[in-house]
């Protein structure tokens, strides 16, 4: 959850629901890729992000680690982040025309931009990140249309569950001092949620919801 002071600093001071209108539409970006530079350390990729990229590029998680993503340490465990290249720290998925090569199945946080989520209790709302987009005049758009997410109810359930897992694991690992145990927990997290293979006939959300309780038990979180 974002506290009130930080929220007011980075937002327009409002929160929005999925069917609300918000000034977030950059009009196709018109060749701009400013938000695709220097963002590697700012956010991690969730398991659905990786699933979509693996499925559409027909690659494995470890093949992505070779040149497209990198594992970044976050509070004692590592999560995948987009990899940046060059002096201008350009996203590994930007093509030569500075356009996203995976736009149709881009990661959650890219799909959201310039929106963000604020978590409260067991729900979240959206907010507009103040000054995040370099475009000075953004058009109004309904959030649901902006996100364009299939099966939104299942996606939201997943997002909330994954957020809870990450937060619970952050708390759990505060009390772990053994490097070997930390490494084992981190590997289990990646193997369970990121390296898992899903066949064409399987549904990601069903798979995730089926394995999550057992995974939480092994990771030692509630």
Coordinates of C-alpha atoms in Angstrom, one line a residue:
X1 CA 0.0 0.0 0.0
X2 CA 1.2 3.5 -0.8
X3 CA 1.1 5.8 2.2
X4 CA -0.8 9.1 1.9
X5 CA 2.2 11.4 1.7
X6 CA 3.9 9.4 -1.1
X7 CA 0.6 8.9 -2.9
X8 CA -0.1 12.6 -3.1
X9 CA 3.5 13.2 -4.3
X10 CA 3.3 10.9 -7.2
X11 CA -0.4 11.0 -8.2
X12 CA -3.2 13.4 -9.1
X13 CA -4.6 12.7 -5.6
X14 CA -7.4 10.5 -6.9
X15 CA -8.1 6.8 -7.2
X16 CA -10.1 5.1 -9.9
X17 CA -12.0 2.0 -10.6
X18 CA -11.9 -0.2 -13.7
X19 CA -14.8 1.6 -15.4
X20 CA -13.7 5.1 -14.6
X21 CA -12.4 7.6 -17.2
X22 CA -8.9 8.9 -16.7
X23 CA -6.4 11.1 -18.7
X24 CA -4.0 8.3 -19.5
X25 CA -4.2 7.9 -23.3
X26 CA -1.0 8.9 -25.0
X27 CA -2.5 8.6 -28.5
X28 CA -0.4 5.7 -29.7
X29 CA 2.8 7.3 -28.3
X30 CA 3.6 8.7 -31.8
X31 CA 7.1 7.2 -31.8
X32 CA 7.9 8.1 -28.3
X33 CA 9.6 5.4 -26.1
X34 CA 10.7 7.5 -23.1
X35 CA 8.9 5.2 -20.7
X36 CA 10.9 2.2 -22.1
X37 CA 14.3 3.5 -20.9
X38 CA 16.0 3.2 -17.6
X39 CA 13.2 1.3 -15.9
X40 CA 14.8 -2.0 -15.2
X41 CA 15.2 -1.5 -11.5
X42 CA 11.8 0.0 -10.9
X43 CA 9.5 -3.1 -11.2
X44 CA 9.6 -6.8 -11.3
X45 CA 7.7 -9.1 -13.8
X46 CA 5.0 -11.3 -12.4
X47 CA 4.5 -15.0 -13.4
X48 CA 1.8 -14.1 -15.9
X49 CA 4.1 -11.6 -17.6
X50 CA 6.7 -14.3 -18.0
X51 CA 4.1 -16.9 -19.1
X52 CA 2.9 -14.5 -21.9
X53 CA 6.3 -13.8 -23.1
X54 CA 7.4 -17.4 -23.1
X55 CA 4.3 -18.5 -24.8
X56 CA 4.4 -15.9 -27.6
X57 CA 8.2 -16.1 -28.2
X58 CA 8.3 -19.9 -27.7
X59 CA 11.3 -19.6 -25.3
X60 CA 12.0 -20.8 -21.8
X61 CA 12.5 -18.7 -18.7
X62 CA 16.2 -19.5 -18.7
X63 CA 16.5 -18.5 -22.4
X64 CA 14.9 -15.1 -21.5
X65 CA 17.5 -14.7 -18.8
X66 CA 20.3 -14.9 -21.4
X67 CA 19.5 -11.5 -22.9
X68 CA 16.0 -10.2 -22.3
X69 CA 15.4 -10.2 -18.5
X70 CA 17.6 -10.3 -15.4
X71 CA 17.2 -11.4 -11.9
X72 CA 17.3 -8.5 -9.4
X73 CA 17.6 -8.9 -5.6
X74 CA 14.6 -7.6 -3.8
X75 CA 14.6 -7.9 0.0
X76 CA 16.5 -11.2 0.1
X77 CA 15.1 -12.9 -3.0
X78 CA 15.4 -12.4 -6.7
X79 CA 12.7 -11.6 -9.2
X80 CA 12.9 -11.1 -12.9
X81 CA 13.1 -7.6 -14.3
X82 CA 13.3 -6.2 -17.8
X83 CA 16.9 -5.9 -19.0
X84 CA 18.2 -2.5 -20.1
X85 CA 21.0 -2.0 -22.7
X86 CA 23.3 0.8 -23.7
X87 CA 24.0 4.3 -22.4
X88 CA 20.4 5.2 -22.8
X89 CA 19.3 2.1 -20.9
X90 CA 16.8 0.9 -23.6
X91 CA 14.5 -2.0 -22.9
X92 CA 15.6 -5.3 -24.4
X93 CA 12.3 -5.6 -26.2
X94 CA 12.5 -2.3 -28.1
X95 CA 13.1 -2.8 -31.8
X96 CA 15.2 -0.6 -34.1
X97 CA 12.3 1.8 -34.6
X98 CA 11.9 2.3 -30.8
X99 CA 8.7 0.3 -30.8
X100 CA 7.8 -2.5 -28.4
X101 CA 8.3 -5.8 -30.1
X102 CA 6.0 -7.6 -27.6
X103 CA 3.3 -4.9 -27.3
X104 CA 0.4 -7.3 -27.6
X105 CA 1.6 -9.3 -24.7
X106 CA 3.6 -6.6 -22.8
X107 CA 4.1 -6.9 -19.1
X108 CA 1.5 -5.8 -16.6
X109 CA 3.3 -2.6 -15.5
X110 CA 3.8 -1.5 -19.1
X111 CA 0.2 -2.1 -19.9
X112 CA -0.8 0.1 -16.9
X113 CA 1.5 3.0 -17.6
X114 CA 1.0 5.9 -16.8
X115 CA -1.4 4.3 -14.3
X116 CA -0.4 2.5 -11.1
X117 CA -2.1 0.5 -8.5
X118 CA -2.6 1.3 -4.8
X119 CA -3.3 -1.7 -2.6
X120 CA -5.6 -1.4 0.4
X121 CA -6.9 -4.3 2.4
X122 CA -7.7 -7.1 -0.1
X123 CA -8.4 -4.9 -3.1
X124 CA -6.7 -2.2 -5.2
X125 CA -7.6 0.9 -7.1
X126 CA -5.8 2.7 -9.9
X127 CA -4.1 6.0 -9.8
X128 CA -2.6 8.3 -12.4
X129 CA 1.1 8.8 -12.0
X130 CA 1.8 12.5 -12.0
X131 CA 4.3 13.6 -14.7
X132 CA 5.2 10.0 -15.5
X133 CA 4.4 10.3 -19.2
X134 CA 6.4 13.0 -21.1
X135 CA 3.3 13.8 -23.3
X136 CA 1.8 17.0 -22.0
X137 CA -1.8 16.3 -23.2
X138 CA -3.2 12.9 -22.5
X139 CA -6.7 11.9 -23.6
X140 CA -9.4 10.5 -21.5
X141 CA -9.9 6.8 -21.7
X142 CA -11.8 4.2 -19.7
X143 CA -9.4 2.2 -17.6
X144 CA -10.9 -1.1 -18.8
X145 CA -10.3 -0.1 -22.4
X146 CA -6.8 1.2 -21.7
X147 CA -5.7 -2.1 -20.0
X148 CA -7.4 -4.3 -22.5
X149 CA -7.0 -7.4 -20.4
X150 CA -8.9 -10.6 -21.3
X151 CA -10.6 -12.3 -18.4
X152 CA -10.2 -9.3 -16.1
X153 CA -11.8 -10.9 -13.0
X154 CA -9.4 -13.8 -13.0
X155 CA -6.5 -11.4 -13.8
X156 CA -7.4 -9.2 -10.8
X157 CA -7.7 -12.3 -8.5
X158 CA -4.2 -13.3 -9.7
X159 CA -2.7 -9.8 -9.2
X160 CA -4.0 -9.6 -5.7
X161 CA -2.8 -13.1 -4.8
X162 CA 0.6 -12.5 -6.3
X163 CA 0.9 -9.2 -4.4
X164 CA 0.1 -11.0 -1.2
X165 CA 2.6 -13.7 -1.8
X166 CA 5.4 -11.2 -2.5
X167 CA 4.6 -9.2 0.6
X168 CA 4.3 -12.3 2.8
X169 CA 7.6 -13.6 1.6
X170 CA 9.3 -10.3 2.2
X171 CA 8.1 -10.5 5.8
X172 CA 9.1 -14.2 6.2
X173 CA 12.6 -13.7 4.9
X174 CA 13.3 -11.0 7.5
X175 CA 13.8 -13.8 9.9
X176 CA 16.0 -16.0 7.7
X177 CA 19.7 -15.6 8.3
X178 CA 21.1 -18.7 6.4
X179 CA 22.3 -17.9 2.9
X180 CA 21.7 -21.5 2.0
X181 CA 18.0 -21.3 3.1
X182 CA 17.6 -18.0 1.3
X183 CA 19.0 -19.5 -1.9
X184 CA 16.7 -22.5 -1.6
X185 CA 13.6 -20.4 -1.0
X186 CA 14.5 -18.1 -3.9
X187 CA 15.0 -21.1 -6.3
X188 CA 11.7 -22.7 -5.2
X189 CA 9.9 -19.4 -5.9
X190 CA 11.4 -19.2 -9.4
X191 CA 11.0 -22.9 -10.2
X192 CA 7.4 -23.0 -9.0
X193 CA 6.0 -19.8 -10.6
X194 CA 8.3 -18.8 -13.4
X195 CA 10.0 -22.0 -14.8
X196 CA 6.8 -24.0 -14.8
X197 CA 5.7 -25.1 -18.3
X198 CA 2.0 -24.8 -19.2
X199 CA 0.6 -26.7 -22.2
X200 CA -1.6 -25.1 -24.9
X201 CA -4.6 -26.8 -23.4
X202 CA -4.0 -25.5 -19.9
X203 CA -5.2 -22.2 -18.5
X204 CA -2.6 -20.1 -16.7
X205 CA -5.0 -18.9 -14.0
X206 CA -6.3 -22.3 -13.2
X207 CA -2.8 -23.7 -12.9
X208 CA -1.7 -20.8 -10.7
X209 CA -4.7 -21.1 -8.3
X210 CA -4.2 -24.9 -8.2
X211 CA -0.6 -24.8 -7.1
X212 CA -0.5 -21.6 -4.9
X213 CA -1.5 -23.1 -1.6
X214 CA 1.1 -25.9 -1.8
X215 CA 3.7 -23.4 -2.9
X216 CA 2.9 -21.1 0.0
X217 CA 3.2 -24.0 2.4
X218 CA 6.7 -24.9 1.1
X219 CA 7.8 -21.2 1.2
X220 CA 6.6 -20.9 4.8
X221 CA 4.1 -18.1 4.2
X222 CA 0.4 -17.8 5.0

